[in-house]
PDB file of C-alpha atoms in Angstrom:
ATOM      1  CA  MET D 158       4.289   2.366 -40.335  1.00 49.00           C
ATOM      2  CA  LYS D 159       1.974   2.607 -43.234  1.00 61.00           C
ATOM      3  CA  PHE D 160       2.390   4.563 -46.170  1.00 66.00           C
ATOM      4  CA  TYR D 161      -0.663   6.453 -48.251  1.00 76.00           C
ATOM      5  CA  PRO D 162      -0.445   7.573 -51.574  1.00 82.00           C
ATOM      6  CA  TYR D 163      -2.413  10.623 -50.558  1.00 83.00           C
ATOM      7  CA  LYS D 164      -1.791  13.596 -48.127  1.00 88.00           C
ATOM      8  CA  ARG D 165      -3.487  12.907 -44.343  1.00 89.00           C
ATOM      9  CA  LEU D 166      -3.197  14.537 -40.871  1.00 88.00           C
ATOM     10  CA  ASN D 167       0.077  13.584 -39.136  1.00 83.00           C
ATOM     11  CA  ARG D 168      -1.380  13.633 -35.458  1.00 86.00           C
ATOM     12  CA  PRO D 169      -4.234  11.531 -34.274  1.00 89.00           C
ATOM     13  CA  ILE D 170      -7.673  12.542 -33.259  1.00 91.00           C
ATOM     14  CA  ALA D 171      -8.299  13.101 -29.497  1.00 88.00           C
ATOM     15  CA  LEU D 172     -11.342  10.809 -28.220  1.00 91.00           C
ATOM     16  CA  ARG D 173     -13.106  11.488 -24.829  1.00 89.00           C
ATOM     17  CA  VAL D 174     -15.808   9.853 -23.151  1.00 91.00           C
ATOM     18  CA  THR D 175     -18.155  12.464 -21.723  1.00 89.00           C
ATOM     19  CA  SER D 176     -21.099  10.442 -20.407  1.00 91.00           C
ATOM     20  CA  ALA D 177     -22.826   7.140 -19.994  1.00 92.00           C
ATOM     21  CA  SER D 178     -26.421   5.872 -19.287  1.00 93.00           C
ATOM     22  CA  LEU D 179     -28.207   2.780 -19.448  1.00 93.00           C
ATOM     23  CA  ARG D 180     -31.678   1.943 -20.864  1.00 92.00           C
ATOM     24  CA  LEU D 181     -33.355  -0.406 -18.616  1.00 92.00           C
ATOM     25  CA  PRO D 182     -36.054  -3.530 -19.177  1.00 91.00           C
ATOM     26  CA  ASP D 183     -38.987  -0.843 -17.984  1.00 91.00           C
ATOM     27  CA  GLY D 184     -37.790   1.691 -20.667  1.00 89.00           C
ATOM     28  CA  SER D 185     -36.477   4.212 -18.146  1.00 91.00           C
ATOM     29  CA  ARG D 186     -32.547   5.474 -18.368  1.00 90.00           C
ATOM     30  CA  ASP D 187     -30.232   5.382 -15.680  1.00 90.00           C
ATOM     31  CA  HIS D 188     -27.465   8.112 -16.046  1.00 89.00           C
ATOM     32  CA  LEU D 189     -24.096   6.610 -14.793  1.00 88.00           C
ATOM     33  CA  ASP D 190     -21.735   9.050 -13.104  1.00 81.00           C
ATOM     34  CA  THR D 191     -18.029   9.704 -14.028  1.00 76.00           C
ATOM     35  CA  SER D 192     -16.536   6.890 -11.860  1.00 72.00           C
ATOM     36  CA  ALA D 193     -18.384   4.487 -14.684  1.00 84.00           C
ATOM     37  CA  TYR D 194     -15.397   5.741 -16.996  1.00 84.00           C
ATOM     38  CA  SER D 195     -11.820   6.589 -16.593  1.00 78.00           C
ATOM     39  CA  ILE D 196     -10.045   8.727 -19.456  1.00 72.00           C
ATOM     40  CA  PRO D 197      -6.606   7.641 -18.422  1.00 65.00           C
ATOM     41  CA  GLN D 198      -7.641   4.178 -18.487  1.00 73.00           C
ATOM     42  CA  ARG D 199      -9.613   4.746 -21.742  1.00 81.00           C
ATOM     43  CA  THR D 200     -12.407   2.582 -20.601  1.00 87.00           C
ATOM     44  CA  VAL D 201     -16.093   2.555 -19.890  1.00 90.00           C
ATOM     45  CA  ALA D 202     -17.607  -0.170 -17.036  1.00 88.00           C
ATOM     46  CA  LEU D 203     -20.896  -0.725 -18.038  1.00 89.00           C
ATOM     47  CA  GLY D 204     -21.167  -3.533 -15.328  1.00 83.00           C
ATOM     48  CA  VAL D 205     -20.782  -0.569 -12.603  1.00 72.00           C
ATOM     49  CA  ALA D 206     -24.727  -0.344 -12.399  1.00 66.00           C
ATOM     50  CA  GLN D 207     -25.098  -3.995 -11.347  1.00 67.00           C
ATOM     51  CA  GLN D 208     -28.469  -4.374 -13.142  1.00 74.00           C
ATOM     52  CA  ASP D 209     -29.967  -5.838 -15.980  1.00 85.00           C
ATOM     53  CA  TRP D 210     -30.000  -3.025 -19.119  1.00 91.00           C
ATOM     54  CA  VAL D 211     -31.177  -3.447 -22.493  1.00 93.00           C
ATOM     55  CA  SER D 212     -28.419  -0.574 -24.153  1.00 94.00           C
ATOM     56  CA  ALA D 213     -26.159   2.108 -23.240  1.00 94.00           C
ATOM     57  CA  ARG D 214     -25.682   5.295 -24.734  1.00 96.00           C
ATOM     58  CA  ILE D 215     -21.986   6.495 -24.419  1.00 96.00           C
ATOM     59  CA  GLY D 216     -21.583  10.351 -25.123  1.00 95.00           C
ATOM     60  CA  LEU D 217     -18.540  11.065 -27.354  1.00 95.00           C
ATOM     61  CA  SER D 218     -16.273  14.339 -27.737  1.00 92.00           C
ATOM     62  CA  ALA D 219     -13.352  13.933 -30.440  1.00 92.00           C
ATOM     63  CA  THR D 220     -10.999  16.944 -31.537  1.00 89.00           C
ATOM     64  CA  LEU D 221      -9.368  16.993 -34.989  1.00 90.00           C
ATOM     65  CA  PRO D 222      -5.682  17.578 -34.764  1.00 86.00           C
ATOM     66  CA  PRO D 223      -4.636  20.989 -36.123  1.00 84.00           C
ATOM     67  CA  GLY D 224      -5.410  21.416 -40.120  1.00 85.00           C
ATOM     68  CA  GLY D 225      -7.898  19.125 -40.097  1.00 86.00           C
ATOM     69  CA  ASN D 226     -10.931  21.226 -41.053  1.00 84.00           C
ATOM     70  CA  ALA D 227      -8.699  24.286 -42.269  1.00 85.00           C
ATOM     71  CA  PRO D 228     -10.024  26.231 -45.234  1.00 85.00           C
ATOM     72  CA  ASP D 229      -7.224  25.111 -47.587  1.00 87.00           C
ATOM     73  CA  ALA D 230      -6.855  21.579 -46.278  1.00 87.00           C
ATOM     74  CA  PRO D 231      -6.432  19.380 -49.647  1.00 91.00           C
ATOM     75  CA  TRP D 232      -9.720  17.353 -48.644  1.00 88.00           C
ATOM     76  CA  SER D 233     -13.205  17.867 -48.713  1.00 91.00           C
ATOM     77  CA  ASP D 234     -16.782  16.319 -47.437  1.00 92.00           C
ATOM     78  CA  LEU D 235     -14.804  15.817 -43.859  1.00 92.00           C
ATOM     79  CA  CYS D 236     -16.626  13.295 -41.803  1.00 94.00           C
ATOM     80  CA  LEU D 237     -16.159  11.880 -38.522  1.00 95.00           C
ATOM     81  CA  LEU D 238     -17.020   8.377 -37.574  1.00 96.00           C
ATOM     82  CA  ALA D 239     -17.072   6.860 -34.270  1.00 97.00           C
ATOM     83  CA  VAL D 240     -16.791   2.952 -34.813  1.00 96.00           C
ATOM     84  CA  LEU D 241     -17.513   0.232 -31.976  1.00 95.00           C
ATOM     85  CA  THR D 242     -15.904  -3.355 -32.808  1.00 93.00           C
ATOM     86  CA  ASP D 243     -16.504  -6.463 -31.071  1.00 88.00           C
ATOM     87  CA  GLY D 244     -14.070  -9.376 -32.352  1.00 81.00           C
ATOM     88  CA  GLU D 245     -15.879 -11.830 -30.218  1.00 78.00           C
ATOM     89  CA  THR D 246     -19.131 -11.218 -31.419  1.00 86.00           C
ATOM     90  CA  ASN D 247     -18.308 -10.114 -34.863  1.00 88.00           C
ATOM     91  CA  VAL D 248     -20.194  -6.679 -34.111  1.00 91.00           C
ATOM     92  CA  ARG D 249     -19.755  -3.550 -35.961  1.00 93.00           C
ATOM     93  CA  THR D 250     -21.458  -0.504 -35.119  1.00 95.00           C
ATOM     94  CA  ALA D 251     -20.527   2.976 -36.624  1.00 95.00           C
ATOM     95  CA  VAL D 252     -22.327   6.714 -35.977  1.00 97.00           C
ATOM     96  CA  GLU D 253     -21.384   9.837 -37.289  1.00 96.00           C
ATOM     97  CA  LEU D 254     -20.239  13.017 -35.128  1.00 96.00           C
ATOM     98  CA  ARG D 255     -21.328  16.498 -35.386  1.00 95.00           C
ATOM     99  CA  PRO D 256     -18.973  19.621 -35.462  1.00 92.00           C
ATOM    100  CA  ASP D 257     -19.874  21.745 -32.020  1.00 90.00           C
ATOM    101  CA  THR D 258     -19.948  24.850 -34.068  1.00 88.00           C
ATOM    102  CA  PRO D 259     -19.771  25.424 -37.570  1.00 86.00           C
ATOM    103  CA  GLY D 260     -15.879  25.111 -38.459  1.00 83.00           C
ATOM    104  CA  SER D 261     -14.988  23.632 -34.748  1.00 86.00           C
ATOM    105  CA  LYS D 262     -12.302  21.244 -34.504  1.00 88.00           C
ATOM    106  CA  ASP D 263     -14.006  19.756 -31.511  1.00 90.00           C
ATOM    107  CA  TRP D 264     -17.173  17.250 -32.762  1.00 93.00           C
ATOM    108  CA  SER D 265     -19.455  15.057 -30.537  1.00 94.00           C
ATOM    109  CA  GLY D 266     -22.375  12.703 -30.534  1.00 96.00           C
ATOM    110  CA  SER D 267     -22.876   9.090 -28.777  1.00 96.00           C
ATOM    111  CA  ILE D 268     -23.185   5.745 -29.612  1.00 97.00           C
ATOM    112  CA  ASP D 269     -25.418   2.959 -28.575  1.00 96.00           C
ATOM    113  CA  VAL D 270     -24.205  -0.376 -27.388  1.00 95.00           C
ATOM    114  CA  PHE D 271     -26.927  -3.164 -27.324  1.00 94.00           C
ATOM    115  CA  ARG D 272     -26.401  -5.632 -24.661  1.00 91.00           C
ATOM    116  CA  ASP D 273     -27.144  -8.468 -26.722  1.00 91.00           C
ATOM    117  CA  ASP D 274     -24.654  -7.682 -29.199  1.00 92.00           C
ATOM    118  CA  HIS D 275     -21.491  -7.924 -26.492  1.00 89.00           C
ATOM    119  CA  VAL D 276     -20.325 -10.365 -24.384  1.00 79.00           C
ATOM    120  CA  GLY D 277     -17.112  -8.746 -22.782  1.00 80.00           C
ATOM    121  CA  ARG D 278     -15.037  -6.139 -24.462  1.00 83.00           C
ATOM    122  CA  ALA D 279     -15.291  -3.810 -27.469  1.00 89.00           C
ATOM    123  CA  THR D 280     -13.207  -1.412 -29.003  1.00 91.00           C
ATOM    124  CA  LEU D 281     -13.917   2.283 -29.787  1.00 95.00           C
ATOM    125  CA  ALA D 282     -12.336   4.296 -32.053  1.00 95.00           C
ATOM    126  CA  VAL D 283     -12.654   7.676 -34.408  1.00 95.00           C
ATOM    127  CA  HIS D 284     -12.119   7.589 -37.911  1.00 95.00           C
ATOM    128  CA  ALA D 285     -11.755  10.773 -40.049  1.00 93.00           C
ATOM    129  CA  VAL D 286     -12.518  10.166 -43.772  1.00 94.00           C
ATOM    130  CA  ALA D 287     -12.790  12.406 -46.616  1.00 93.00           C
ATOM    131  CA  THR D 288     -12.591  12.953 -50.330  1.00 93.00           C
ATOM    132  CA  VAL D 289      -9.306  13.387 -51.343  1.00 92.00           C
ATOM    133  CA  ASP D 290      -7.760  13.698 -54.944  1.00 91.00           C
ATOM    134  CA  ASP D 291     -11.489  13.084 -56.057  1.00 90.00           C
ATOM    135  CA  VAL D 292     -11.525   9.568 -53.894  1.00 92.00           C
ATOM    136  CA  PRO D 293     -14.299   9.903 -51.554  1.00 92.00           C
ATOM    137  CA  GLY D 294     -14.104   7.916 -48.277  1.00 91.00           C
ATOM    138  CA  ARG D 295     -10.119   7.911 -47.884  1.00 92.00           C
ATOM    139  CA  ALA D 296      -9.260   7.902 -44.140  1.00 92.00           C
ATOM    140  CA  ILE D 297      -7.008  10.993 -43.186  1.00 90.00           C
ATOM    141  CA  ALA D 298      -6.854  10.435 -39.638  1.00 91.00           C
ATOM    142  CA  GLU D 299      -7.649   8.485 -36.587  1.00 91.00           C
ATOM    143  CA  THR D 300      -7.269   7.639 -32.852  1.00 91.00           C
ATOM    144  CA  ASP D 301      -4.106   5.711 -32.115  1.00 84.00           C
ATOM    145  CA  ASP D 302      -5.186   5.242 -28.375  1.00 79.00           C
ATOM    146  CA  ASP D 303      -8.844   3.506 -28.899  1.00 85.00           C
ATOM    147  CA  TRP D 304     -11.235   3.214 -25.782  1.00 91.00           C
ATOM    148  CA  THR D 305     -12.372  -0.450 -24.585  1.00 89.00           C
ATOM    149  CA  VAL D 306     -16.180  -0.504 -23.745  1.00 92.00           C
ATOM    150  CA  ASP D 307     -16.532  -3.441 -21.307  1.00 87.00           C
ATOM    151  CA  VAL D 308     -20.283  -4.550 -20.631  1.00 87.00           C
ATOM    152  CA  ALA D 309     -19.630  -6.707 -17.746  1.00 80.00           C
ATOM    153  CA  ALA D 310     -16.933  -4.814 -15.642  1.00 75.00           C
ATOM    154  CA  GLU D 311     -17.746  -2.969 -12.568  1.00 72.00           C
ATOM    155  CA  GLU D 312     -14.943  -0.631 -12.636  1.00 69.00           C
ATOM    156  CA  PRO D 313     -13.171   0.883 -15.406  1.00 66.00           C
ATOM    157  CA  LEU D 314      -9.475  -1.035 -14.471  1.00 51.00           C
ATOM    158  CA  GLY D 315      -9.101   0.671 -11.445  1.00 44.00           C
ATOM    159  CA  GLY D 316      -8.844   4.463 -12.620  1.00 47.00           C
ATOM    160  CA  LEU D 317      -5.588   6.336 -12.977  1.00 55.00           C
ATOM    161  CA  ARG D 318      -2.463   4.225 -13.665  1.00 56.00           C
ATOM    162  CA  LEU D 319       0.292   4.344 -10.976  1.00 60.00           C
ATOM    163  CA  ASP D 320       3.491   3.398 -10.093  1.00 68.00           C
ATOM    164  CA  VAL D 321       3.789   2.053  -6.459  1.00 76.00           C
ATOM    165  CA  LYS D 322       7.133   1.601  -5.340  1.00 83.00           C
ATOM    166  CA  GLN D 323       8.377   0.341  -1.645  1.00 86.00           C
ATOM    167  CA  VAL D 324      11.169   2.430  -0.024  1.00 89.00           C
ATOM    168  CA  SER D 325      12.562   3.003   3.485  1.00 91.00           C
ATOM    169  CA  PHE D 326      12.217   6.674   3.879  1.00 91.00           C
ATOM    170  CA  SER D 327      14.778   6.868   6.236  1.00 92.00           C
ATOM    171  CA  LYS D 328      17.491   5.046   4.236  1.00 90.00           C
ATOM    172  CA  SER D 329      16.759   5.921   0.762  1.00 89.00           C
ATOM    173  CA  ALA D 330      19.081   7.618  -1.539  1.00 89.00           C
ATOM    174  CA  ARG D 331      16.412  10.152  -2.457  1.00 86.00           C
ATOM    175  CA  GLN D 332      17.565  12.582   0.142  1.00 90.00           C
ATOM    176  CA  TRP D 333      14.261  14.349   0.316  1.00 90.00           C
ATOM    177  CA  LEU D 334      12.589  11.244   1.545  1.00 91.00           C
ATOM    178  CA  HIS D 335      14.666  11.307   4.983  1.00 93.00           C
ATOM    179  CA  ALA D 336      12.452  14.354   5.996  1.00 93.00           C
ATOM    180  CA  TYR D 337       9.425  12.460   5.691  1.00 92.00           C
ATOM    181  CA  SER D 338      10.365   9.007   7.555  1.00 90.00           C
ATOM    182  CA  ASP D 339       7.237   9.441   9.921  1.00 91.00           C
ATOM    183  CA  VAL D 340       4.341   9.304   7.292  1.00 90.00           C
ATOM    184  CA  PRO D 341       3.348   6.167   5.144  1.00 88.00           C
ATOM    185  CA  TRP D 342       3.372   7.102   1.948  1.00 88.00           C
ATOM    186  CA  ILE D 343       4.149  10.245  -0.286  1.00 88.00           C
ATOM    187  CA  VAL D 344       2.922  10.743  -4.215  1.00 86.00           C
ATOM    188  CA  ASP D 345       5.552  12.013  -6.268  1.00 85.00           C
ATOM    189  CA  ALA D 346       4.072  13.468  -9.344  1.00 77.00           C
ATOM    190  CA  SER D 347       7.046  15.063 -11.189  1.00 75.00           C
ATOM    191  CA  GLY D 348       7.763  11.816 -13.258  1.00 69.00           C
ATOM    192  CA  ARG D 349       6.362  10.143 -16.561  1.00 65.00           C
ATOM    193  CA  LEU D 350       3.686   8.651 -14.568  1.00 68.00           C
ATOM    194  CA  PRO D 351       2.634   9.849 -10.711  1.00 75.00           C
ATOM    195  CA  THR D 352       4.339   7.363  -8.400  1.00 81.00           C
ATOM    196  CA  VAL D 353       2.980   6.344  -4.811  1.00 84.00           C
ATOM    197  CA  LEU D 354       6.209   5.800  -2.345  1.00 88.00           C
ATOM    198  CA  VAL D 355       5.272   3.605   0.089  1.00 87.00           C
ATOM    199  CA  ASN D 356       7.356   3.773   3.451  1.00 89.00           C
ATOM    200  CA  THR D 357       8.656   0.496   4.683  1.00 89.00           C
ATOM    201  CA  ASP D 358       9.841   2.101   7.974  1.00 89.00           C
ATOM    202  CA  ILE D 359       6.439   2.009   9.283  1.00 86.00           C
ATOM    203  CA  GLU D 360       6.188  -1.492  10.552  1.00 83.00           C
ATOM    204  CA  GLY D 361       3.319  -3.812   9.322  1.00 77.00           C
ATOM    205  CA  PHE D 362       1.994  -1.385   6.695  1.00 76.00           C
ATOM    206  CA  SER D 363       3.703  -2.840   3.550  1.00 72.00           C
ATOM    207  CA  ASP D 364       2.154  -6.076   5.024  1.00 71.00           C
ATOM    208  CA  LEU D 365      -1.095  -4.689   5.180  1.00 69.00           C
ATOM    209  CA  LEU D 366      -1.411  -3.231   1.889  1.00 69.00           C
ATOM    210  CA  GLY D 367      -0.171  -6.287  -0.264  1.00 62.00           C
ATOM    211  CA  GLY D 368      -2.081  -9.267   2.224  1.00 52.00           C
ATOM    212  CA  GLU D 369      -4.878 -11.033   1.582  1.00 52.00           C
ATOM    213  CA  SER D 370      -5.756 -12.145   5.048  1.00 50.00           C
ATOM    214  CA  GLY D 371      -9.286 -11.760   4.471  1.00 53.00           C
ATOM    215  CA  GLY D 372     -11.937 -10.462   6.740  1.00 58.00           C
ATOM    216  CA  ILE D 373     -11.578  -6.971   8.282  1.00 62.00           C
ATOM    217  CA  GLU D 374      -7.968  -6.888   7.206  1.00 64.00           C
ATOM    218  CA  ASN D 375      -9.037  -6.741   3.674  1.00 67.00           C
ATOM    219  CA  LYS D 376     -11.773  -3.854   4.211  1.00 68.00           C
ATOM    220  CA  VAL D 377      -8.853  -1.967   6.152  1.00 72.00           C
ATOM    221  CA  HIS D 378      -6.625  -2.480   3.053  1.00 71.00           C
ATOM    222  CA  GLU D 379      -9.271  -1.530   0.953  1.00 73.00           C
ATOM    223  CA  MET D 380      -9.739   1.950   2.786  1.00 77.00           C
ATOM    224  CA  LEU D 381      -5.967   2.395   3.202  1.00 79.00           C
ATOM    225  CA  VAL D 382      -5.634   2.076  -0.892  1.00 78.00           C
ATOM    226  CA  SER D 383      -8.956   4.675  -1.302  1.00 80.00           C
ATOM    227  CA  GLN D 384      -7.036   7.151   0.804  1.00 83.00           C
ATOM    228  CA  MET D 385      -3.902   6.842  -0.857  1.00 82.00           C
ATOM    229  CA  ALA D 386      -5.589   7.158  -4.220  1.00 82.00           C
ATOM    230  CA  THR D 387      -7.422  10.604  -3.080  1.00 86.00           C
ATOM    231  CA  ASP D 388      -4.024  11.823  -2.059  1.00 87.00           C
ATOM    232  CA  VAL D 389      -2.819  10.461  -5.876  1.00 84.00           C
ATOM    233  CA  TRP D 390      -5.602  12.541  -7.477  1.00 87.00           C
ATOM    234  CA  THR D 391      -5.127  15.764  -5.532  1.00 90.00           C
ATOM    235  CA  ALA D 392      -1.397  15.588  -6.351  1.00 88.00           C
ATOM    236  CA  VAL D 393      -1.720  15.206  -9.802  1.00 87.00           C
ATOM    237  CA  PHE D 394      -4.541  17.803 -10.478  1.00 91.00           C
ATOM    238  CA  HIS D 395      -2.300  20.365  -8.619  1.00 92.00           C
ATOM    239  CA  SER D 396       0.631  19.159 -10.397  1.00 88.00           C
ATOM    240  CA  SER D 397      -1.218  19.119 -13.646  1.00 88.00           C
ATOM    241  CA  VAL D 398      -2.054  22.841 -13.431  1.00 91.00           C
ATOM    242  CA  GLY D 399       0.799  24.210 -11.663  1.00 87.00           C
ATOM    243  CA  ASP D 400       2.729  24.337 -15.014  1.00 80.00           C
ATOM    244  CA  LEU D 401       0.338  24.974 -17.913  1.00 88.00           C
ATOM    245  CA  GLU D 402       1.155  26.566 -21.105  1.00 87.00           C
ATOM    246  CA  VAL D 403      -0.634  29.579 -22.322  1.00 87.00           C
ATOM    247  CA  GLU D 404      -1.380  30.617 -25.809  1.00 85.00           C
ATOM    248  CA  PRO D 405      -0.613  34.315 -26.842  1.00 84.00           C
ATOM    249  CA  ASP D 406      -4.218  35.347 -25.773  1.00 82.00           C
ATOM    250  CA  GLY D 407      -3.658  33.781 -22.205  1.00 83.00           C
ATOM    251  CA  SER D 408      -5.954  31.055 -22.682  1.00 85.00           C
ATOM    252  CA  PRO D 409      -4.349  27.867 -20.866  1.00 90.00           C
ATOM    253  CA  VAL D 410      -3.619  24.516 -23.134  1.00 87.00           C
ATOM    254  CA  PHE D 411      -4.289  21.048 -22.160  1.00 83.00           C
ATOM    255  CA  PRO D 412      -0.941  19.309 -21.538  1.00 80.00           C
ATOM    256  CA  THR D 413      -0.637  16.109 -24.115  1.00 69.00           C
ATOM    257  CA  ASP D 414       0.542  13.549 -21.508  1.00 68.00           C
ATOM    258  CA  TRP D 415      -1.115  12.006 -18.316  1.00 71.00           C
ATOM    259  CA  GLN D 416      -1.429  15.470 -17.071  1.00 79.00           C
ATOM    260  CA  GLY D 417      -3.815  16.463 -19.899  1.00 79.00           C
ATOM    261  CA  GLU D 418      -5.647  13.248 -19.199  1.00 74.00           C
ATOM    262  CA  VAL D 419      -5.987  13.857 -15.395  1.00 82.00           C
ATOM    263  CA  LEU D 420      -7.641  17.361 -16.136  1.00 86.00           C
ATOM    264  CA  ARG D 421     -10.189  16.141 -18.517  1.00 81.00           C
ATOM    265  CA  GLU D 422     -11.428  13.379 -16.092  1.00 79.00           C
ATOM    266  CA  MET D 423     -11.478  15.832 -12.798  1.00 87.00           C
ATOM    267  CA  LEU D 424     -12.416  19.165 -14.578  1.00 89.00           C
ATOM    268  CA  PRO D 425     -16.027  17.976 -14.911  1.00 87.00           C
ATOM    269  CA  ASP D 426     -16.541  17.679 -11.220  1.00 89.00           C
ATOM    270  CA  VAL D 427     -13.997  20.773 -10.186  1.00 93.00           C
ATOM    271  CA  ILE D 428     -15.941  23.331 -12.498  1.00 92.00           C
ATOM    272  CA  PRO D 429     -19.434  21.399 -13.545  1.00 88.00           C
ATOM    273  CA  GLY D 430     -21.684  22.710 -15.907  1.00 84.00           C
ATOM    274  CA  VAL D 431     -19.406  23.855 -18.439  1.00 84.00           C
ATOM    275  CA  HIS D 432     -17.044  22.498 -21.341  1.00 83.00           C
ATOM    276  CA  VAL D 433     -13.649  21.138 -20.225  1.00 82.00           C
ATOM    277  CA  GLU D 434     -11.965  23.910 -22.040  1.00 84.00           C
ATOM    278  CA  GLU D 435     -14.149  26.713 -20.274  1.00 89.00           C
ATOM    279  CA  ALA D 436     -13.480  24.712 -16.628  1.00 90.00           C
ATOM    280  CA  LEU D 437      -9.430  24.715 -17.541  1.00 92.00           C
ATOM    281  CA  ARG D 438      -9.525  28.436 -18.205  1.00 92.00           C
ATOM    282  CA  GLN D 439     -11.719  29.137 -15.041  1.00 93.00           C
ATOM    283  CA  VAL D 440      -9.075  27.031 -13.009  1.00 94.00           C
ATOM    284  CA  HIS D 441      -6.351  28.561 -14.564  1.00 93.00           C
ATOM    285  CA  ARG D 442      -7.650  32.291 -13.674  1.00 92.00           C
ATOM    286  CA  ARG D 443      -8.293  31.211  -9.904  1.00 92.00           C
ATOM    287  CA  ARG D 444      -5.009  29.612  -9.700  1.00 92.00           C
ATOM    288  CA  THR D 445      -2.974  32.798 -11.187  1.00 89.00           C
ATOM    289  CA  GLY D 446      -5.565  35.350  -9.827  1.00 84.00           C
ATOM    290  CA  ASP D 447      -6.590  36.984  -6.867  1.00 73.00           C
ATOM    291  CA  ALA D 448      -9.063  35.204  -5.495  1.00 80.00           C
ATOM    292  CA  GLY D 449     -10.814  31.677  -5.800  1.00 86.00           C
ATOM    293  CA  TRP D 450      -8.544  29.200  -5.468  1.00 91.00           C
ATOM    294  CA  VAL D 451      -8.613  28.579  -1.737  1.00 90.00           C
ATOM    295  CA  GLU D 452     -12.423  27.944  -2.367  1.00 89.00           C
ATOM    296  CA  LEU D 453     -11.873  25.776  -5.399  1.00 92.00           C
ATOM    297  CA  GLN D 454      -9.926  23.370  -2.944  1.00 94.00           C
ATOM    298  CA  THR D 455     -13.247  21.822  -1.717  1.00 94.00           C
ATOM    299  CA  ARG D 456     -14.500  20.748  -5.422  1.00 94.00           C
ATOM    300  CA  ILE D 457     -10.670  19.399  -6.114  1.00 93.00           C
ATOM    301  CA  HIS D 458     -10.806  17.100  -3.090  1.00 92.00           C
ATOM    302  CA  TYR D 459     -14.349  16.376  -4.030  1.00 91.00           C
ATOM    303  CA  ALA D 460     -13.349  15.446  -7.387  1.00 90.00           C
ATOM    304  CA  ALA D 461     -10.441  13.383  -5.993  1.00 89.00           C
ATOM    305  CA  VAL D 462     -12.673  11.410  -3.684  1.00 87.00           C
ATOM    306  CA  ARG D 463     -15.100  10.011  -6.412  1.00 83.00           C
ATOM    307  CA  ARG D 464     -11.983   8.616  -8.286  1.00 78.00           C
ATOM    308  CA  ALA D 465     -10.683   6.849  -5.467  1.00 76.00           C
ATOM    309  CA  GLY D 466     -14.137   5.386  -4.726  1.00 75.00           C
ATOM    310  CA  ALA D 467     -13.769   6.295  -0.998  1.00 72.00           C
ATOM    311  CA  SER D 468     -17.201   6.191  -0.320  1.00 75.00           C
ATOM    312  CA  LYS D 469     -17.425   2.465  -1.670  1.00 75.00           C
ATOM    313  CA  ALA D 470     -14.326   1.470   0.506  1.00 71.00           C
ATOM    314  CA  LEU D 471     -15.751   3.306   3.904  1.00 76.00           C
ATOM    315  CA  ALA D 472     -19.456   1.598   3.214  1.00 77.00           C
ATOM    316  CA  ASN D 473     -17.672  -1.782   2.756  1.00 74.00           C
ATOM    317  CA  ALA D 474     -15.396  -1.405   5.815  1.00 72.00           C
ATOM    318  CA  LEU D 475     -18.891  -0.166   8.274  1.00 77.00           C
ATOM    319  CA  ARG D 476     -20.498  -3.135   6.784  1.00 76.00           C
ATOM    320  CA  GLY D 477     -17.443  -5.479   7.571  1.00 72.00           C
ATOM    321  CA  LEU D 478     -17.091  -3.919  11.070  1.00 72.00           C
ATOM    322  CA  GLN D 479     -20.952  -4.305  11.740  1.00 75.00           C
ATOM    323  CA  GLN D 480     -20.774  -8.192  10.775  1.00 73.00           C
ATOM    324  CA  MET D 481     -18.098  -8.753  12.958  1.00 70.00           C
ATOM    325  CA  ASN D 482     -19.612  -6.742  15.866  1.00 71.00           C
ATOM    326  CA  ARG D 483     -23.020  -9.007  15.260  1.00 69.00           C
ATOM    327  CA  GLY D 484     -20.555 -12.008  15.301  1.00 64.00           C
ATOM    328  CA  ASP D 485     -18.853 -10.919  18.619  1.00 61.00           C
ATOM    329  CA  GLY D 486     -22.232 -10.460  20.255  1.00 56.00           C
ATOM    330  CA  ALA D 487     -23.961 -13.791  18.893  1.00 51.00           C
TER     331      ALA D 487
END
């Protein structure tokens, strides 16, 4: 624990990546979709485009903790700096963020990542600095969970963190699992992390999930994992919006644990074109109101499929089948 001889905020800054794009050698810009970054894993994978690029521009949104910009705060000249640090190449880049509106706790901006400056992974953090006790440039808050920017990775560390357990559904001490003894897996989103329970009663299923036999079996494995991930993303979204706290004016509040991270990642695809806070309000109104919730299920499924990489898994499986059929016909 660090001690400071001046007043500071007692909660960290929340940092989110909101967009990513690449500047290509011909000067054009390639806007990456949301699969290039994962909010739960706090990782940006710039190798997802699988092409040469000169620089990347990463959009950022940072939220100050309560009291950060209060009129009676014991500091002045408040400034938020996004800092990208690469320990391997000793490159350090800092940019200033701007409040979304005067007096807002939400600040945003972007930072450029130059390909020649990095060989692997860099750390992205946000620091709040201000004048305190007539001393300028004092740090009053920072992020406690930094982001990782990986210039080579093709995916952001696999997306949502999961706890996968293999269980005999018919013999499990969890009595509620007995009713599902004929299904291959169940998603339990009630714990600290979402858990996938894999049913060992399905003969050969666990071996297929865990095996690395090569060939078409690997393609089937990939499809199964993507389907499982789709179910997980769908389940955790519904779990996250199912018991939201609301403010006195009825506005829903983002959960502070993994559920809040899930919502921030999926909402741009569920309610596109609006800020995530407004998207959460619209989802909450539809879920608790008289209309609109059923129609929203298609968007929720779409967001889950994108996070799970189902299209890529299907394409790989179809390619494997075509190659196998050509080989059989030769």
